Amino acid sequence: MRISGSIVLLGCAAVVASFWLVPSAAGDAGTDRQSDTLADAIGYPRQADAAGFARAALATPLGRSESFSVLEATDLPHDDPRDPMARLVWRIHHETPAEDWNFGPDTFDACYRVEFDYYGTSSGPSRITCPANAAAITPPPLPRRDIPPEFAPALEAVLGHLPATAGVAEVRAALTAGMPAPPVDPETHLAGIPPQVFVQVRGSDVGVALFARTGVEDTDCMMGRRVGGAVRVWSLSARDQRMELPCSAEAALAAP
């Protein structure tokens, strides 16, 4: 019995020793919490690809800090909405205040892997060993696609100055000449993408719809019309778009 007891004790000691010898990925409760919050924040609105998730991460308060960097943004093959479609690896550099050095390392880099499907986070964030010599990546910026607010007075002016009778070609020419160019984004220095333009003419009445797809599922819509000589311009609200109201020239003419 004494021999077997010694074997048990030695076995336990070996397990304990092996536990302390196995290196664990750096991180603590604070970096875990930051990563969980970040993954939830960028899981929706939906992104088209891994670069979109990386842009969303870098646009958050954590992402804009000097302590954060994205190390990997990989698109994954997928067939079903529940299949992982993108993988990110990010790094959080942590520095422990001097008064807390007795409770942990003064500095460390914590790396996390997280995968996303169509609905949001599908796995992770999980601590991983930071890739050796991994450099931070920054996806190229995208131009803005929303409809700027200054388009409303411009559209109202164009509709108000149309001749009493105008064909579709004349209306389009007036819109081309009278609508402003999308502004240049001061952060990315990229010019915005003009919205799609739809025109409907019914006698002397004119309907116009400006449509922009701003995200995977998000859209922007501005409509205008001249009916009975009266001009009206308005935008569909987020609630209207959730109700899937049509953004069309025909809808502009038919609106109450």
PDB file of C-alpha atoms in Angstrom:
ATOM      1  CA  MET A   1       0.000   0.000   0.000  1.00  0.00           C
ATOM      2  CA  ARG A   2       2.850   2.303   0.807  1.00  0.00           C
ATOM      3  CA  ILE A   3       4.333   1.708  -2.633  1.00  0.00           C
ATOM      4  CA  SER A   4       1.034   2.355  -4.417  1.00  0.00           C
ATOM      5  CA  GLY A   5       0.475   5.468  -2.336  1.00  0.00           C
ATOM      6  CA  SER A   6       3.894   6.698  -3.350  1.00  0.00           C
ATOM      7  CA  ILE A   7       3.014   6.056  -6.982  1.00  0.00           C
ATOM      8  CA  VAL A   8      -0.219   8.035  -6.616  1.00  0.00           C
ATOM      9  CA  LEU A   9       1.633  10.934  -4.994  1.00  0.00           C
ATOM     10  CA  LEU A  10       4.299  10.890  -7.665  1.00  0.00           C
ATOM     11  CA  GLY A  11       1.612  10.798 -10.353  1.00  0.00           C
ATOM     12  CA  CYS A  12      -0.147  13.805  -8.846  1.00  0.00           C
ATOM     13  CA  ALA A  13       3.121  15.666  -8.627  1.00  0.00           C
ATOM     14  CA  ALA A  14       3.813  14.913 -12.278  1.00  0.00           C
ATOM     15  CA  VAL A  15       0.386  16.232 -13.297  1.00  0.00           C
ATOM     16  CA  VAL A  16       0.895  19.418 -11.282  1.00  0.00           C
ATOM     17  CA  ALA A  17       4.366  19.862 -12.717  1.00  0.00           C
ATOM     18  CA  SER A  18       3.125  19.337 -16.264  1.00  0.00           C
ATOM     19  CA  PHE A  19       0.342  21.858 -15.647  1.00  0.00           C
ATOM     20  CA  TRP A  20       2.832  24.564 -14.717  1.00  0.00           C
ATOM     21  CA  LEU A  21       5.159  23.667 -17.576  1.00  0.00           C
ATOM     22  CA  VAL A  22       2.503  23.978 -20.285  1.00  0.00           C
ATOM     23  CA  PRO A  23       2.611  27.571 -21.553  1.00  0.00           C
ATOM     24  CA  SER A  24      -0.744  29.354 -21.652  1.00  0.00           C
ATOM     25  CA  ALA A  25      -1.784  32.119 -23.993  1.00  0.00           C
ATOM     26  CA  ALA A  26      -1.349  35.537 -22.431  1.00  0.00           C
ATOM     27  CA  GLY A  27      -4.416  37.466 -21.336  1.00  0.00           C
ATOM     28  CA  ASP A  28      -6.480  38.281 -18.291  1.00  0.00           C
ATOM     29  CA  ALA A  29     -10.061  39.005 -17.310  1.00  0.00           C
ATOM     30  CA  GLY A  30      -9.712  42.545 -18.599  1.00  0.00           C
ATOM     31  CA  THR A  31      -8.560  41.619 -22.100  1.00  0.00           C
ATOM     32  CA  ASP A  32     -11.129  38.789 -22.185  1.00  0.00           C
ATOM     33  CA  ARG A  33     -13.869  41.300 -21.404  1.00  0.00           C
ATOM     34  CA  GLN A  34     -12.596  43.766 -24.000  1.00  0.00           C
ATOM     35  CA  SER A  35     -12.542  41.058 -26.653  1.00  0.00           C
ATOM     36  CA  ASP A  36     -16.027  39.782 -25.813  1.00  0.00           C
ATOM     37  CA  THR A  37     -17.418  43.314 -25.984  1.00  0.00           C
ATOM     38  CA  LEU A  38     -15.667  44.004 -29.276  1.00  0.00           C
ATOM     39  CA  ALA A  39     -16.865  40.777 -30.912  1.00  0.00           C
ATOM     40  CA  ASP A  40     -20.459  41.526 -29.925  1.00  0.00           C
ATOM     41  CA  ALA A  41     -20.163  45.105 -31.179  1.00  0.00           C
ATOM     42  CA  ILE A  42     -18.934  44.225 -34.677  1.00  0.00           C
ATOM     43  CA  GLY A  43     -21.134  41.158 -35.200  1.00  0.00           C
ATOM     44  CA  TYR A  44     -23.967  43.446 -36.330  1.00  0.00           C
ATOM     45  CA  PRO A  45     -24.607  45.266 -38.656  1.00  0.00           C
ATOM     46  CA  ARG A  46     -23.606  42.417 -40.918  1.00  0.00           C
ATOM     47  CA  GLN A  47     -20.403  42.702 -42.904  1.00  0.00           C
ATOM     48  CA  ALA A  48     -19.757  41.446 -46.404  1.00  0.00           C
ATOM     49  CA  ASP A  49     -16.327  39.956 -45.718  1.00  0.00           C
ATOM     50  CA  ALA A  50     -13.436  39.674 -43.285  1.00  0.00           C
ATOM     51  CA  ALA A  51     -12.098  43.081 -44.297  1.00  0.00           C
ATOM     52  CA  GLY A  52     -15.450  44.554 -43.297  1.00  0.00           C
ATOM     53  CA  PHE A  53     -15.207  43.023 -39.811  1.00  0.00           C
ATOM     54  CA  ALA A  54     -11.641  44.346 -39.513  1.00  0.00           C
ATOM     55  CA  ARG A  55     -12.772  47.863 -40.486  1.00  0.00           C
ATOM     56  CA  ALA A  56     -15.606  47.657 -37.968  1.00  0.00           C
ATOM     57  CA  ALA A  57     -13.194  46.550 -35.229  1.00  0.00           C
ATOM     58  CA  LEU A  58     -10.745  49.348 -35.991  1.00  0.00           C
ATOM     59  CA  ALA A  59     -13.573  51.902 -35.907  1.00  0.00           C
ATOM     60  CA  THR A  60     -14.472  51.140 -32.259  1.00  0.00           C
ATOM     61  CA  PRO A  61     -12.961  53.034 -29.304  1.00  0.00           C
ATOM     62  CA  LEU A  62     -10.757  50.018 -28.535  1.00  0.00           C
ATOM     63  CA  GLY A  63      -9.816  49.656 -32.191  1.00  0.00           C
ATOM     64  CA  ARG A  64      -8.737  53.284 -32.404  1.00  0.00           C
ATOM     65  CA  SER A  65      -6.450  52.941 -29.369  1.00  0.00           C
ATOM     66  CA  GLU A  66      -2.715  52.365 -29.687  1.00  0.00           C
ATOM     67  CA  SER A  67      -3.012  49.124 -27.708  1.00  0.00           C
ATOM     68  CA  PHE A  68      -5.107  47.335 -30.355  1.00  0.00           C
ATOM     69  CA  SER A  69      -4.212  45.824 -33.705  1.00  0.00           C
ATOM     70  CA  VAL A  70      -5.728  43.362 -36.159  1.00  0.00           C
ATOM     71  CA  LEU A  71      -3.280  40.640 -37.178  1.00  0.00           C
ATOM     72  CA  GLU A  72      -5.422  38.484 -39.468  1.00  0.00           C
ATOM     73  CA  ALA A  73      -8.599  38.944 -41.501  1.00  0.00           C
ATOM     74  CA  THR A  74      -9.439  35.811 -43.472  1.00  0.00           C
ATOM     75  CA  ASP A  75     -12.498  34.974 -45.560  1.00  0.00           C
ATOM     76  CA  LEU A  76     -13.699  31.406 -44.996  1.00  0.00           C
ATOM     77  CA  PRO A  77     -15.515  29.218 -47.550  1.00  0.00           C
ATOM     78  CA  HIS A  78     -19.154  28.819 -46.514  1.00  0.00           C
ATOM     79  CA  ASP A  79     -22.434  27.548 -47.955  1.00  0.00           C
ATOM     80  CA  ASP A  80     -24.886  28.071 -45.104  1.00  0.00           C
ATOM     81  CA  PRO A  81     -25.619  31.218 -43.050  1.00  0.00           C
ATOM     82  CA  ARG A  82     -24.475  29.283 -39.960  1.00  0.00           C
ATOM     83  CA  ASP A  83     -21.109  28.432 -41.511  1.00  0.00           C
ATOM     84  CA  PRO A  84     -18.208  30.619 -40.372  1.00  0.00           C
ATOM     85  CA  MET A  85     -17.572  33.189 -43.102  1.00  0.00           C
ATOM     86  CA  ALA A  86     -14.722  35.261 -41.647  1.00  0.00           C
ATOM     87  CA  ARG A  87     -11.934  34.938 -39.088  1.00  0.00           C
ATOM     88  CA  LEU A  88     -10.155  37.725 -37.248  1.00  0.00           C
ATOM     89  CA  VAL A  89      -7.119  37.580 -35.009  1.00  0.00           C
ATOM     90  CA  TRP A  90      -6.413  40.650 -32.929  1.00  0.00           C
ATOM     91  CA  ARG A  91      -3.874  41.701 -30.352  1.00  0.00           C
ATOM     92  CA  ILE A  92      -4.347  43.806 -27.220  1.00  0.00           C
ATOM     93  CA  HIS A  93      -1.212  45.230 -25.650  1.00  0.00           C
ATOM     94  CA  HIS A  94      -1.664  45.486 -21.890  1.00  0.00           C
ATOM     95  CA  GLU A  95       0.445  47.442 -19.455  1.00  0.00           C
ATOM     96  CA  THR A  96      -0.149  46.898 -15.740  1.00  0.00           C
ATOM     97  CA  PRO A  97       0.112  50.026 -13.567  1.00  0.00           C
ATOM     98  CA  ALA A  98       3.250  50.072 -11.405  1.00  0.00           C
ATOM     99  CA  GLU A  99       1.251  49.762  -8.188  1.00  0.00           C
ATOM    100  CA  ASP A 100      -0.255  46.464  -9.445  1.00  0.00           C
ATOM    101  CA  TRP A 101       2.957  44.729 -10.559  1.00  0.00           C
ATOM    102  CA  ASN A 102       2.789  42.369  -7.592  1.00  0.00           C
ATOM    103  CA  PHE A 103      -0.453  40.930  -8.983  1.00  0.00           C
ATOM    104  CA  GLY A 104       0.672  40.132 -12.498  1.00  0.00           C
ATOM    105  CA  PRO A 105       3.161  40.832 -15.301  1.00  0.00           C
ATOM    106  CA  ASP A 106       3.855  44.471 -16.003  1.00  0.00           C
ATOM    107  CA  THR A 107       3.201  44.174 -19.753  1.00  0.00           C
ATOM    108  CA  PHE A 108       1.920  41.494 -22.087  1.00  0.00           C
ATOM    109  CA  ASP A 109       0.321  41.026 -25.492  1.00  0.00           C
ATOM    110  CA  ALA A 110      -2.970  39.098 -25.513  1.00  0.00           C
ATOM    111  CA  CYS A 111      -4.129  37.645 -28.830  1.00  0.00           C
ATOM    112  CA  TYR A 112      -7.598  36.362 -29.658  1.00  0.00           C
ATOM    113  CA  ARG A 113      -9.173  34.419 -32.500  1.00  0.00           C
ATOM    114  CA  VAL A 114     -12.854  34.911 -33.349  1.00  0.00           C
ATOM    115  CA  GLU A 115     -15.005  33.677 -36.225  1.00  0.00           C
ATOM    116  CA  PHE A 116     -18.216  35.188 -37.571  1.00  0.00           C
ATOM    117  CA  ASP A 117     -21.139  33.765 -39.486  1.00  0.00           C
ATOM    118  CA  TYR A 118     -24.056  35.590 -41.095  1.00  0.00           C
ATOM    119  CA  TYR A 119     -25.705  36.166 -37.724  1.00  0.00           C
ATOM    120  CA  GLY A 120     -22.687  37.330 -35.689  1.00  0.00           C
ATOM    121  CA  THR A 121     -20.031  35.613 -33.612  1.00  0.00           C
ATOM    122  CA  SER A 122     -19.888  31.862 -34.270  1.00  0.00           C
ATOM    123  CA  SER A 123     -16.860  30.981 -32.119  1.00  0.00           C
ATOM    124  CA  GLY A 124     -14.562  32.825 -29.752  1.00  0.00           C
ATOM    125  CA  PRO A 125     -13.075  35.145 -28.910  1.00  0.00           C
ATOM    126  CA  SER A 126     -10.533  32.577 -27.729  1.00  0.00           C
ATOM    127  CA  ARG A 127      -7.089  33.299 -26.345  1.00  0.00           C
ATOM    128  CA  ILE A 128      -4.282  32.106 -28.584  1.00  0.00           C
ATOM    129  CA  THR A 129      -0.514  32.419 -28.543  1.00  0.00           C
ATOM    130  CA  CYS A 130       0.361  35.550 -30.467  1.00  0.00           C
ATOM    131  CA  PRO A 131       1.774  34.743 -33.914  1.00  0.00           C
ATOM    132  CA  ALA A 132       5.490  35.373 -34.062  1.00  0.00           C
ATOM    133  CA  ASN A 133       6.489  38.650 -35.716  1.00  0.00           C
ATOM    134  CA  ALA A 134       2.903  39.343 -36.757  1.00  0.00           C
ATOM    135  CA  ALA A 135       2.402  42.802 -38.197  1.00  0.00           C
ATOM    136  CA  ALA A 136      -0.759  44.824 -37.792  1.00  0.00           C
ATOM    137  CA  ILE A 137      -2.957  45.040 -40.880  1.00  0.00           C
ATOM    138  CA  THR A 138      -5.269  47.844 -41.951  1.00  0.00           C
ATOM    139  CA  PRO A 139      -7.824  47.059 -44.676  1.00  0.00           C
ATOM    140  CA  PRO A 140      -8.091  49.772 -47.323  1.00  0.00           C
ATOM    141  CA  PRO A 141     -10.935  52.214 -46.623  1.00  0.00           C
ATOM    142  CA  LEU A 142     -14.137  52.183 -48.622  1.00  0.00           C
ATOM    143  CA  PRO A 143     -15.892  55.249 -50.036  1.00  0.00           C
ATOM    144  CA  ARG A 144     -19.109  56.351 -48.374  1.00  0.00           C
ATOM    145  CA  ARG A 145     -22.326  55.386 -50.120  1.00  0.00           C
ATOM    146  CA  ASP A 146     -24.947  57.221 -48.070  1.00  0.00           C
ATOM    147  CA  ILE A 147     -27.030  60.086 -49.445  1.00  0.00           C
ATOM    148  CA  PRO A 148     -25.720  63.380 -47.997  1.00  0.00           C
ATOM    149  CA  PRO A 149     -28.331  65.726 -46.461  1.00  0.00           C
ATOM    150  CA  GLU A 150     -27.430  68.499 -48.930  1.00  0.00           C
ATOM    151  CA  PHE A 151     -28.997  66.377 -51.673  1.00  0.00           C
ATOM    152  CA  ALA A 152     -32.480  67.267 -50.349  1.00  0.00           C
ATOM    153  CA  PRO A 153     -32.453  71.015 -51.164  1.00  0.00           C
ATOM    154  CA  ALA A 154     -30.691  70.292 -54.455  1.00  0.00           C
ATOM    155  CA  LEU A 155     -33.367  67.769 -55.486  1.00  0.00           C
ATOM    156  CA  GLU A 156     -36.106  70.208 -54.471  1.00  0.00           C
ATOM    157  CA  ALA A 157     -34.510  72.926 -56.610  1.00  0.00           C
ATOM    158  CA  VAL A 158     -34.180  70.632 -59.640  1.00  0.00           C
ATOM    159  CA  LEU A 159     -37.824  69.550 -59.446  1.00  0.00           C
ATOM    160  CA  GLY A 160     -38.963  73.133 -58.941  1.00  0.00           C
ATOM    161  CA  HIS A 161     -37.167  74.376 -62.057  1.00  0.00           C
ATOM    162  CA  LEU A 162     -38.305  71.658 -64.458  1.00  0.00           C
ATOM    163  CA  PRO A 163     -40.374  72.789 -67.427  1.00  0.00           C
ATOM    164  CA  ALA A 164     -44.135  72.208 -67.255  1.00  0.00           C
ATOM    165  CA  THR A 165     -43.746  69.098 -69.353  1.00  0.00           C
ATOM    166  CA  ALA A 166     -40.518  67.124 -69.289  1.00  0.00           C
ATOM    167  CA  GLY A 167     -39.575  63.688 -70.512  1.00  0.00           C
ATOM    168  CA  VAL A 168     -37.492  61.173 -68.598  1.00  0.00           C
ATOM    169  CA  ALA A 169     -34.343  62.171 -70.513  1.00  0.00           C
ATOM    170  CA  GLU A 170     -34.857  65.844 -69.675  1.00  0.00           C
ATOM    171  CA  VAL A 171     -35.387  65.064 -65.990  1.00  0.00           C
ATOM    172  CA  ARG A 172     -32.245  62.957 -65.877  1.00  0.00           C
ATOM    173  CA  ALA A 173     -30.249  65.697 -67.599  1.00  0.00           C
ATOM    174  CA  ALA A 174     -31.531  68.254 -65.075  1.00  0.00           C
ATOM    175  CA  LEU A 175     -30.571  65.959 -62.185  1.00  0.00           C
ATOM    176  CA  THR A 176     -27.099  65.428 -63.616  1.00  0.00           C
ATOM    177  CA  ALA A 177     -26.581  69.174 -63.910  1.00  0.00           C
ATOM    178  CA  GLY A 178     -28.258  70.219 -60.653  1.00  0.00           C
ATOM    179  CA  MET A 179     -27.327  67.583 -58.066  1.00  0.00           C
ATOM    180  CA  PRO A 180     -24.053  68.008 -56.150  1.00  0.00           C
ATOM    181  CA  ALA A 181     -21.238  65.505 -56.280  1.00  0.00           C
ATOM    182  CA  PRO A 182     -20.918  63.366 -53.135  1.00  0.00           C
ATOM    183  CA  PRO A 183     -18.424  65.019 -50.789  1.00  0.00           C
ATOM    184  CA  VAL A 184     -14.930  63.752 -50.058  1.00  0.00           C
ATOM    185  CA  ASP A 185     -14.684  61.956 -46.715  1.00  0.00           C
ATOM    186  CA  PRO A 186     -12.191  63.956 -44.603  1.00  0.00           C
ATOM    187  CA  GLU A 187     -10.951  60.775 -42.872  1.00  0.00           C
ATOM    188  CA  THR A 188     -10.398  58.536 -45.905  1.00  0.00           C
ATOM    189  CA  HIS A 189      -9.994  61.290 -48.530  1.00  0.00           C
ATOM    190  CA  LEU A 190     -12.235  59.261 -50.831  1.00  0.00           C
ATOM    191  CA  ALA A 191     -15.130  60.749 -52.766  1.00  0.00           C
ATOM    192  CA  GLY A 192     -18.514  59.245 -52.006  1.00  0.00           C
ATOM    193  CA  ILE A 193     -20.339  57.004 -54.464  1.00  0.00           C
ATOM    194  CA  PRO A 194     -23.337  58.685 -56.129  1.00  0.00           C
ATOM    195  CA  PRO A 195     -26.707  57.024 -55.465  1.00  0.00           C
ATOM    196  CA  GLN A 196     -28.739  55.284 -58.137  1.00  0.00           C
ATOM    197  CA  VAL A 197     -31.329  57.531 -59.762  1.00  0.00           C
ATOM    198  CA  PHE A 198     -34.814  56.397 -60.807  1.00  0.00           C
ATOM    199  CA  VAL A 199     -37.224  58.637 -62.701  1.00  0.00           C
ATOM    200  CA  GLN A 200     -40.901  58.279 -63.565  1.00  0.00           C
ATOM    201  CA  VAL A 201     -42.928  60.791 -65.616  1.00  0.00           C
ATOM    202  CA  ARG A 202     -46.723  60.763 -65.738  1.00  0.00           C
ATOM    203  CA  GLY A 203     -48.049  63.648 -67.777  1.00  0.00           C
ATOM    204  CA  SER A 204     -46.741  66.785 -66.075  1.00  0.00           C
ATOM    205  CA  ASP A 205     -46.025  64.909 -62.824  1.00  0.00           C
ATOM    206  CA  VAL A 206     -42.509  63.704 -62.048  1.00  0.00           C
ATOM    207  CA  GLY A 207     -41.274  61.195 -59.485  1.00  0.00           C
ATOM    208  CA  VAL A 208     -37.617  60.692 -58.514  1.00  0.00           C
ATOM    209  CA  ALA A 209     -35.970  58.184 -56.177  1.00  0.00           C
ATOM    210  CA  LEU A 210     -32.326  58.175 -55.083  1.00  0.00           C
ATOM    211  CA  PHE A 211     -31.200  54.789 -53.749  1.00  0.00           C
ATOM    212  CA  ALA A 212     -27.933  53.819 -52.062  1.00  0.00           C
ATOM    213  CA  ARG A 213     -26.861  50.496 -50.555  1.00  0.00           C
ATOM    214  CA  THR A 214     -24.761  51.450 -47.546  1.00  0.00           C
ATOM    215  CA  GLY A 215     -24.145  47.938 -46.161  1.00  0.00           C
ATOM    216  CA  VAL A 216     -24.983  44.273 -46.578  1.00  0.00           C
ATOM    217  CA  GLU A 217     -28.577  44.961 -45.583  1.00  0.00           C
ATOM    218  CA  ASP A 218     -28.622  48.724 -44.966  1.00  0.00           C
ATOM    219  CA  THR A 219     -29.914  51.182 -47.527  1.00  0.00           C
ATOM    220  CA  ASP A 220     -30.481  54.906 -47.870  1.00  0.00           C
ATOM    221  CA  CYS A 221     -33.366  56.395 -49.838  1.00  0.00           C
ATOM    222  CA  MET A 222     -34.433  59.921 -50.780  1.00  0.00           C
ATOM    223  CA  MET A 223     -37.531  60.582 -52.834  1.00  0.00           C
ATOM    224  CA  GLY A 224     -38.949  63.649 -54.515  1.00  0.00           C
ATOM    225  CA  ARG A 225     -41.891  64.495 -56.705  1.00  0.00           C
ATOM    226  CA  ARG A 226     -43.688  67.251 -58.509  1.00  0.00           C
ATOM    227  CA  VAL A 227     -47.405  66.548 -58.554  1.00  0.00           C
ATOM    228  CA  GLY A 228     -49.918  69.175 -59.677  1.00  0.00           C
ATOM    229  CA  GLY A 229     -47.084  71.704 -59.645  1.00  0.00           C
ATOM    230  CA  ALA A 230     -46.293  71.130 -55.940  1.00  0.00           C
ATOM    231  CA  VAL A 231     -42.805  69.876 -55.070  1.00  0.00           C
ATOM    232  CA  ARG A 232     -42.036  67.626 -52.131  1.00  0.00           C
ATOM    233  CA  VAL A 233     -38.769  65.915 -51.085  1.00  0.00           C
ATOM    234  CA  TRP A 234     -38.349  63.431 -48.232  1.00  0.00           C
ATOM    235  CA  SER A 235     -36.230  60.521 -47.043  1.00  0.00           C
ATOM    236  CA  LEU A 236     -37.348  57.101 -45.936  1.00  0.00           C
ATOM    237  CA  SER A 237     -36.643  56.637 -42.248  1.00  0.00           C
ATOM    238  CA  ALA A 238     -34.925  53.588 -40.793  1.00  0.00           C
ATOM    239  CA  ARG A 239     -38.371  52.391 -39.670  1.00  0.00           C
ATOM    240  CA  ASP A 240     -39.737  52.815 -43.214  1.00  0.00           C
ATOM    241  CA  GLN A 241     -36.857  50.792 -44.605  1.00  0.00           C
ATOM    242  CA  ARG A 242     -37.356  48.064 -42.005  1.00  0.00           C
ATOM    243  CA  MET A 243     -40.972  47.897 -43.209  1.00  0.00           C
ATOM    244  CA  GLU A 244     -39.542  47.397 -46.717  1.00  0.00           C
ATOM    245  CA  LEU A 245     -41.328  50.371 -48.249  1.00  0.00           C
ATOM    246  CA  PRO A 246     -40.222  50.625 -51.885  1.00  0.00           C
ATOM    247  CA  CYS A 247     -37.612  53.167 -52.873  1.00  0.00           C
ATOM    248  CA  SER A 248     -38.820  53.860 -56.388  1.00  0.00           C
ATOM    249  CA  ALA A 249     -39.942  56.729 -58.585  1.00  0.00           C
ATOM    250  CA  GLU A 250     -43.363  55.094 -58.861  1.00  0.00           C
ATOM    251  CA  ALA A 251     -43.643  55.033 -55.062  1.00  0.00           C
ATOM    252  CA  ALA A 252     -42.702  58.717 -54.971  1.00  0.00           C
ATOM    253  CA  LEU A 253     -45.549  59.563 -57.299  1.00  0.00           C
ATOM    254  CA  ALA A 254     -48.018  57.374 -55.393  1.00  0.00           C
ATOM    255  CA  ALA A 255     -47.106  58.589 -51.899  1.00  0.00           C
ATOM    256  CA  PRO A 256     -49.862  60.487 -50.011  1.00  0.00           C
TER     257      PRO A 256
END
